[in-house]
PDB file of C-alpha atoms in Angstrom:
ATOM      1  CA  UNK A 266      27.830 -47.688  -1.596  1.00 83.00           C
ATOM      2  CA  UNK A 267      29.949 -48.814   1.368  1.00 82.00           C
ATOM      3  CA  UNK A 268      27.198 -51.180   2.491  1.00 88.00           C
ATOM      4  CA  UNK A 269      26.714 -52.711  -0.975  1.00 90.00           C
ATOM      5  CA  UNK A 270      28.658 -55.897  -0.233  1.00 91.00           C
ATOM      6  CA  UNK A 271      27.434 -59.482  -0.416  1.00 93.00           C
ATOM      7  CA  UNK A 272      28.583 -60.213   3.144  1.00 90.00           C
ATOM      8  CA  UNK A 273      26.907 -57.161   4.688  1.00 90.00           C
ATOM      9  CA  UNK A 274      23.283 -57.349   5.799  1.00 88.00           C
ATOM     10  CA  UNK A 275      21.593 -54.134   6.904  1.00 89.00           C
ATOM     11  CA  UNK A 276      18.964 -54.416   9.637  1.00 85.00           C
ATOM     12  CA  UNK A 277      17.580 -50.987  10.394  1.00 85.00           C
ATOM     13  CA  UNK A 278      16.550 -51.114  14.045  1.00 84.00           C
ATOM     14  CA  UNK A 279      16.864 -48.571  16.833  1.00 88.00           C
ATOM     15  CA  UNK A 280      18.728 -50.362  19.634  1.00 88.00           C
ATOM     16  CA  UNK A 281      17.847 -49.034  23.064  1.00 87.00           C
ATOM     17  CA  UNK A 282      19.755 -51.535  25.219  1.00 88.00           C
ATOM     18  CA  UNK A 283      22.373 -54.271  25.068  1.00 91.00           C
ATOM     19  CA  UNK A 284      22.561 -57.353  27.276  1.00 91.00           C
ATOM     20  CA  UNK A 285      24.866 -60.345  27.232  1.00 92.00           C
ATOM     21  CA  UNK A 286      23.441 -63.829  27.591  1.00 88.00           C
ATOM     22  CA  UNK A 287      25.303 -67.125  27.185  1.00 89.00           C
ATOM     23  CA  UNK A 288      28.342 -65.429  25.707  1.00 89.00           C
ATOM     24  CA  UNK A 289      26.382 -63.498  23.061  1.00 95.00           C
ATOM     25  CA  UNK A 290      25.207 -59.906  22.929  1.00 95.00           C
ATOM     26  CA  UNK A 291      21.566 -59.128  22.302  1.00 93.00           C
ATOM     27  CA  UNK A 292      20.173 -55.801  21.155  1.00 91.00           C
ATOM     28  CA  UNK A 293      16.740 -54.723  22.365  1.00 91.00           C
ATOM     29  CA  UNK A 294      14.320 -52.143  21.027  1.00 90.00           C
ATOM     30  CA  UNK A 295      12.683 -49.441  23.123  1.00 88.00           C
ATOM     31  CA  UNK A 296       9.801 -51.863  23.713  1.00 90.00           C
ATOM     32  CA  UNK A 297      12.160 -54.489  25.110  1.00 89.00           C
ATOM     33  CA  UNK A 298      11.955 -56.755  22.079  1.00 91.00           C
ATOM     34  CA  UNK A 299      15.174 -58.482  20.905  1.00 90.00           C
ATOM     35  CA  UNK A 300      16.229 -57.274  17.462  1.00 89.00           C
ATOM     36  CA  UNK A 301      19.771 -58.606  16.915  1.00 88.00           C
ATOM     37  CA  UNK A 302      22.278 -61.063  18.368  1.00 91.00           C
ATOM     38  CA  UNK A 303      26.028 -61.609  17.867  1.00 93.00           C
ATOM     39  CA  UNK A 304      29.158 -62.685  19.783  1.00 94.00           C
ATOM     40  CA  UNK A 305      30.669 -59.217  19.289  1.00 94.00           C
ATOM     41  CA  UNK A 306      29.189 -55.760  19.004  1.00 94.00           C
ATOM     42  CA  UNK A 307      30.615 -52.463  17.744  1.00 95.00           C
ATOM     43  CA  UNK A 308      29.177 -49.280  19.235  1.00 94.00           C
ATOM     44  CA  UNK A 309      29.442 -46.606  16.562  1.00 93.00           C
ATOM     45  CA  UNK A 310      26.686 -44.275  17.714  1.00 90.00           C
ATOM     46  CA  UNK A 311      28.579 -40.975  17.982  1.00 90.00           C
ATOM     47  CA  UNK A 312      27.268 -38.974  20.948  1.00 88.00           C
ATOM     48  CA  UNK A 313      24.891 -41.769  21.980  1.00 88.00           C
ATOM     49  CA  UNK A 314      27.718 -44.277  22.430  1.00 91.00           C
ATOM     50  CA  UNK A 315      28.376 -43.537  26.143  1.00 90.00           C
ATOM     51  CA  UNK A 316      24.767 -44.295  27.097  1.00 89.00           C
ATOM     52  CA  UNK A 317      24.732 -47.591  25.199  1.00 89.00           C
ATOM     53  CA  UNK A 318      28.089 -48.557  26.681  1.00 91.00           C
ATOM     54  CA  UNK A 319      26.938 -47.773  30.217  1.00 90.00           C
ATOM     55  CA  UNK A 320      23.912 -50.018  29.702  1.00 87.00           C
ATOM     56  CA  UNK A 321      26.065 -52.844  28.321  1.00 90.00           C
ATOM     57  CA  UNK A 322      28.888 -52.594  30.890  1.00 91.00           C
ATOM     58  CA  UNK A 323      27.363 -50.883  33.945  1.00 90.00           C
ATOM     59  CA  UNK A 324      30.324 -51.630  36.230  1.00 89.00           C
ATOM     60  CA  UNK A 325      32.948 -50.132  33.900  1.00 88.00           C
ATOM     61  CA  UNK A 326      33.986 -46.490  33.834  1.00 87.00           C
ATOM     62  CA  UNK A 327      35.444 -44.637  30.879  1.00 88.00           C
ATOM     63  CA  UNK A 328      36.785 -41.174  31.733  1.00 83.00           C
ATOM     64  CA  UNK A 329      37.440 -40.263  28.117  1.00 85.00           C
ATOM     65  CA  UNK A 330      33.877 -40.953  27.022  1.00 86.00           C
ATOM     66  CA  UNK A 331      32.451 -39.051  29.960  1.00 82.00           C
ATOM     67  CA  UNK A 332      33.543 -35.836  28.230  1.00 81.00           C
ATOM     68  CA  UNK A 333      32.137 -36.551  24.754  1.00 88.00           C
ATOM     69  CA  UNK A 334      30.968 -33.269  23.270  1.00 89.00           C
ATOM     70  CA  UNK A 335      28.112 -33.039  20.755  1.00 90.00           C
ATOM     71  CA  UNK A 336      28.420 -30.354  18.098  1.00 92.00           C
ATOM     72  CA  UNK A 337      25.659 -29.413  15.689  1.00 95.00           C
ATOM     73  CA  UNK A 338      26.528 -28.459  12.134  1.00 95.00           C
ATOM     74  CA  UNK A 339      25.004 -27.607   8.771  1.00 96.00           C
ATOM     75  CA  UNK A 340      26.211 -27.893   5.192  1.00 96.00           C
ATOM     76  CA  UNK A 341      24.842 -26.008   2.191  1.00 96.00           C
ATOM     77  CA  UNK A 342      23.859 -27.078  -1.326  1.00 96.00           C
ATOM     78  CA  UNK A 343      24.669 -24.769  -4.254  1.00 96.00           C
ATOM     79  CA  UNK A 344      23.550 -24.958  -7.890  1.00 94.00           C
ATOM     80  CA  UNK A 345      26.556 -25.680 -10.115  1.00 93.00           C
ATOM     81  CA  UNK A 346      25.223 -23.554 -12.968  1.00 89.00           C
ATOM     82  CA  UNK A 347      25.491 -20.449 -10.796  1.00 88.00           C
ATOM     83  CA  UNK A 348      28.203 -21.247  -8.227  1.00 87.00           C
ATOM     84  CA  UNK A 349      31.950 -21.228  -9.004  1.00 87.00           C
ATOM     85  CA  UNK A 350      32.999 -24.519 -10.550  1.00 88.00           C
ATOM     86  CA  UNK A 351      36.018 -26.364  -9.161  1.00 91.00           C
ATOM     87  CA  UNK A 352      37.602 -29.649 -10.184  1.00 89.00           C
ATOM     88  CA  UNK A 353      39.077 -30.404  -6.761  1.00 92.00           C
ATOM     89  CA  UNK A 354      38.134 -30.154  -3.098  1.00 93.00           C
ATOM     90  CA  UNK A 355      38.921 -26.738  -1.643  1.00 94.00           C
ATOM     91  CA  UNK A 356      39.445 -26.749   2.115  1.00 91.00           C
ATOM     92  CA  UNK A 357      40.564 -24.356   4.834  1.00 90.00           C
ATOM     93  CA  UNK A 358      38.248 -22.548   7.224  1.00 88.00           C
ATOM     94  CA  UNK A 359      35.441 -24.518   5.623  1.00 91.00           C
ATOM     95  CA  UNK A 360      35.301 -26.653   2.486  1.00 94.00           C
ATOM     96  CA  UNK A 361      33.859 -26.799  -1.034  1.00 96.00           C
ATOM     97  CA  UNK A 362      33.276 -29.995  -3.013  1.00 95.00           C
ATOM     98  CA  UNK A 363      33.261 -30.424  -6.795  1.00 95.00           C
ATOM     99  CA  UNK A 364      29.787 -30.697  -8.284  1.00 94.00           C
ATOM    100  CA  UNK A 365      27.827 -33.913  -8.212  1.00 93.00           C
ATOM    101  CA  UNK A 366      24.501 -34.075 -10.062  1.00 92.00           C
ATOM    102  CA  UNK A 367      24.852 -30.343 -10.744  1.00 93.00           C
ATOM    103  CA  UNK A 368      25.136 -29.476  -7.046  1.00 94.00           C
ATOM    104  CA  UNK A 369      28.144 -28.296  -5.019  1.00 95.00           C
ATOM    105  CA  UNK A 370      28.360 -28.943  -1.279  1.00 96.00           C
ATOM    106  CA  UNK A 371      29.875 -26.349   1.045  1.00 96.00           C
ATOM    107  CA  UNK A 372      30.404 -26.456   4.769  1.00 93.00           C
ATOM    108  CA  UNK A 373      30.103 -26.081   7.534  1.00 93.00           C
ATOM    109  CA  UNK A 374      28.822 -24.553  10.750  1.00 95.00           C
ATOM    110  CA  UNK A 375      29.780 -25.483  14.317  1.00 93.00           C
ATOM    111  CA  UNK A 376      27.337 -25.012  17.172  1.00 92.00           C
ATOM    112  CA  UNK A 377      27.803 -25.986  20.782  1.00 89.00           C
ATOM    113  CA  UNK A 378      25.247 -26.405  23.551  1.00 85.00           C
ATOM    114  CA  UNK A 379      22.178 -26.607  21.306  1.00 89.00           C
ATOM    115  CA  UNK A 380      19.352 -29.114  21.621  1.00 90.00           C
ATOM    116  CA  UNK A 381      18.361 -29.320  17.952  1.00 91.00           C
ATOM    117  CA  UNK A 382      20.385 -29.533  14.751  1.00 93.00           C
ATOM    118  CA  UNK A 383      18.372 -28.493  11.717  1.00 94.00           C
ATOM    119  CA  UNK A 384      19.026 -26.527   8.506  1.00 94.00           C
ATOM    120  CA  UNK A 385      18.009 -22.885   8.559  1.00 94.00           C
ATOM    121  CA  UNK A 386      18.455 -19.924   6.161  1.00 94.00           C
ATOM    122  CA  UNK A 387      20.651 -18.190   8.765  1.00 94.00           C
ATOM    123  CA  UNK A 388      23.044 -21.106   8.982  1.00 95.00           C
ATOM    124  CA  UNK A 389      23.054 -21.431   5.190  1.00 96.00           C
ATOM    125  CA  UNK A 390      24.157 -17.794   4.999  1.00 96.00           C
ATOM    126  CA  UNK A 391      26.951 -18.548   7.471  1.00 95.00           C
ATOM    127  CA  UNK A 392      28.137 -21.414   5.271  1.00 96.00           C
ATOM    128  CA  UNK A 393      28.016 -19.212   2.178  1.00 96.00           C
ATOM    129  CA  UNK A 394      30.104 -16.517   3.869  1.00 96.00           C
ATOM    130  CA  UNK A 395      32.666 -19.068   5.027  1.00 95.00           C
ATOM    131  CA  UNK A 396      32.969 -20.693   1.601  1.00 95.00           C
ATOM    132  CA  UNK A 397      33.088 -17.337  -0.210  1.00 95.00           C
ATOM    133  CA  UNK A 398      36.395 -16.556   1.486  1.00 93.00           C
ATOM    134  CA  UNK A 399      37.810 -19.871   0.243  1.00 93.00           C
ATOM    135  CA  UNK A 400      36.692 -19.303  -3.326  1.00 94.00           C
ATOM    136  CA  UNK A 401      37.535 -15.586  -3.359  1.00 92.00           C
ATOM    137  CA  UNK A 402      34.036 -14.661  -4.427  1.00 93.00           C
ATOM    138  CA  UNK A 403      31.129 -12.698  -2.969  1.00 94.00           C
ATOM    139  CA  UNK A 404      28.893 -14.366  -0.406  1.00 94.00           C
ATOM    140  CA  UNK A 405      25.840 -12.854  -2.131  1.00 94.00           C
ATOM    141  CA  UNK A 406      26.782 -14.733  -5.295  1.00 93.00           C
ATOM    142  CA  UNK A 407      26.771 -18.036  -3.416  1.00 94.00           C
ATOM    143  CA  UNK A 408      23.546 -17.221  -1.601  1.00 94.00           C
ATOM    144  CA  UNK A 409      21.922 -16.637  -5.002  1.00 93.00           C
ATOM    145  CA  UNK A 410      23.133 -20.108  -6.052  1.00 93.00           C
ATOM    146  CA  UNK A 411      21.277 -21.786  -3.191  1.00 93.00           C
ATOM    147  CA  UNK A 412      19.770 -25.155  -4.069  1.00 93.00           C
ATOM    148  CA  UNK A 413      16.683 -26.169  -2.162  1.00 80.00           C
ATOM    149  CA  UNK A 414      16.445 -27.170   0.579  1.00 81.00           C
ATOM    150  CA  UNK A 415      18.846 -24.954   2.517  1.00 81.00           C
ATOM    151  CA  UNK A 416      21.113 -27.889   3.267  1.00 91.00           C
ATOM    152  CA  UNK A 417      21.529 -30.746   5.681  1.00 95.00           C
ATOM    153  CA  UNK A 418      22.211 -30.605   9.413  1.00 96.00           C
ATOM    154  CA  UNK A 419      23.456 -33.226  11.830  1.00 93.00           C
ATOM    155  CA  UNK A 420      25.724 -33.923  14.758  1.00 92.00           C
ATOM    156  CA  UNK A 421      29.413 -34.470  15.409  1.00 92.00           C
ATOM    157  CA  UNK A 422      30.906 -36.063  18.504  1.00 93.00           C
ATOM    158  CA  UNK A 423      34.426 -35.472  19.816  1.00 93.00           C
ATOM    159  CA  UNK A 424      36.532 -35.926  22.941  1.00 91.00           C
ATOM    160  CA  UNK A 425      39.028 -33.519  24.458  1.00 86.00           C
ATOM    161  CA  UNK A 426      42.150 -34.736  22.615  1.00 87.00           C
ATOM    162  CA  UNK A 427      40.334 -34.556  19.223  1.00 89.00           C
ATOM    163  CA  UNK A 428      41.352 -38.131  18.402  1.00 92.00           C
ATOM    164  CA  UNK A 429      38.805 -40.840  17.631  1.00 94.00           C
ATOM    165  CA  UNK A 430      37.936 -43.518  20.181  1.00 95.00           C
ATOM    166  CA  UNK A 431      38.653 -46.907  18.618  1.00 95.00           C
ATOM    167  CA  UNK A 432      39.234 -50.116  20.559  1.00 94.00           C
ATOM    168  CA  UNK A 433      37.777 -52.833  22.790  1.00 94.00           C
ATOM    169  CA  UNK A 434      35.859 -51.807  25.898  1.00 94.00           C
ATOM    170  CA  UNK A 435      36.072 -55.135  27.741  1.00 93.00           C
ATOM    171  CA  UNK A 436      38.819 -57.664  28.476  1.00 92.00           C
ATOM    172  CA  UNK A 437      37.243 -60.268  26.213  1.00 92.00           C
ATOM    173  CA  UNK A 438      37.125 -57.803  23.319  1.00 94.00           C
ATOM    174  CA  UNK A 439      33.457 -58.557  22.738  1.00 95.00           C
ATOM    175  CA  UNK A 440      32.470 -54.867  22.804  1.00 95.00           C
ATOM    176  CA  UNK A 441      34.275 -52.441  20.508  1.00 96.00           C
ATOM    177  CA  UNK A 442      33.945 -48.682  20.230  1.00 95.00           C
ATOM    178  CA  UNK A 443      34.285 -46.615  17.077  1.00 95.00           C
ATOM    179  CA  UNK A 444      33.201 -43.065  17.772  1.00 94.00           C
ATOM    180  CA  UNK A 445      34.240 -39.449  18.478  1.00 94.00           C
ATOM    181  CA  UNK A 446      35.266 -38.806  14.884  1.00 94.00           C
ATOM    182  CA  UNK A 447      34.576 -35.079  15.088  1.00 91.00           C
ATOM    183  CA  UNK A 448      34.674 -33.679  11.545  1.00 88.00           C
ATOM    184  CA  UNK A 449      36.687 -36.561  10.107  1.00 89.00           C
ATOM    185  CA  UNK A 450      34.138 -39.360  10.022  1.00 89.00           C
ATOM    186  CA  UNK A 451      34.598 -40.433   6.403  1.00 84.00           C
ATOM    187  CA  UNK A 452      38.349 -40.848   6.965  1.00 88.00           C
ATOM    188  CA  UNK A 453      38.423 -42.255  10.480  1.00 92.00           C
ATOM    189  CA  UNK A 454      35.599 -44.752   9.995  1.00 92.00           C
ATOM    190  CA  UNK A 455      37.782 -46.515   7.426  1.00 92.00           C
ATOM    191  CA  UNK A 456      40.720 -46.506   9.856  1.00 93.00           C
ATOM    192  CA  UNK A 457      38.466 -47.924  12.594  1.00 95.00           C
ATOM    193  CA  UNK A 458      37.368 -50.765  10.334  1.00 93.00           C
ATOM    194  CA  UNK A 459      40.955 -51.618   9.427  1.00 95.00           C
ATOM    195  CA  UNK A 460      42.082 -51.574  13.077  1.00 95.00           C
ATOM    196  CA  UNK A 461      39.256 -53.838  14.223  1.00 95.00           C
ATOM    197  CA  UNK A 462      39.613 -56.241  11.302  1.00 95.00           C
ATOM    198  CA  UNK A 463      43.353 -56.581  11.881  1.00 95.00           C
ATOM    199  CA  UNK A 464      42.904 -57.270  15.597  1.00 94.00           C
ATOM    200  CA  UNK A 465      40.063 -59.748  15.228  1.00 92.00           C
ATOM    201  CA  UNK A 466      41.758 -61.664  12.431  1.00 94.00           C
ATOM    202  CA  UNK A 467      45.260 -61.754  13.933  1.00 94.00           C
ATOM    203  CA  UNK A 468      46.762 -59.621  11.169  1.00 95.00           C
ATOM    204  CA  UNK A 469      49.484 -56.934  11.428  1.00 95.00           C
ATOM    205  CA  UNK A 470      48.100 -53.643  12.650  1.00 94.00           C
ATOM    206  CA  UNK A 471      47.753 -50.697  10.294  1.00 92.00           C
ATOM    207  CA  UNK A 472      49.127 -48.107  12.769  1.00 92.00           C
ATOM    208  CA  UNK A 473      51.880 -48.211  15.370  1.00 93.00           C
ATOM    209  CA  UNK A 474      51.314 -49.444  18.929  1.00 92.00           C
ATOM    210  CA  UNK A 475      51.684 -46.067  20.663  1.00 93.00           C
ATOM    211  CA  UNK A 476      49.092 -44.499  18.400  1.00 92.00           C
ATOM    212  CA  UNK A 477      46.713 -47.362  19.094  1.00 93.00           C
ATOM    213  CA  UNK A 478      47.095 -46.719  22.818  1.00 92.00           C
ATOM    214  CA  UNK A 479      46.038 -43.114  22.360  1.00 93.00           C
ATOM    215  CA  UNK A 480      42.812 -44.254  20.693  1.00 93.00           C
ATOM    216  CA  UNK A 481      41.724 -46.593  23.485  1.00 91.00           C
ATOM    217  CA  UNK A 482      38.440 -45.916  25.286  1.00 89.00           C
ATOM    218  CA  UNK A 483      40.210 -45.506  28.638  1.00 82.00           C
TER     219      UNK A 483
END
């Protein structure tokens, strides 16, 4: 839905490297073929951002990004006909979303130092137990409401101060970073877009100067 705009064109390519030529950035595939070109580029690749940035700006060093931590996590899907119905988001040590297409979403797990993030019955049970405490119900009741598959699993990326990294990485402001959202991606991605749009279009910023400084890559 966010991409459904007449001025947005989606080109689904896996960019393996970035190089600047004649004042423009080029993206290259794993096979070395060019796949995109623009005067500015935004790196919003979560835990893979540091590697792309190092390839684009090999002489620059970013201490904050050197400590990016990848965290695996799983959410669970629950059948609305069986699970407790709520009309609002319930959040605390976990969260529970109102039903959509007869399915509730509950979350989530946190796993550090793992190589693979994938949904499993064990992690689904952990989600159910966490959400049960929020809803004041029995975990077994939620487990019985499981919708197939067990859920969805993915990755989070965060830095030590738990703030996002949003800002230009070079003096010319041709490379921007928008990453390290942790568990707040849907909120902070919107903030990142507003910050970048304001800067690039010479508009008043949406947050104060000191807060902007704390979000810088360095």
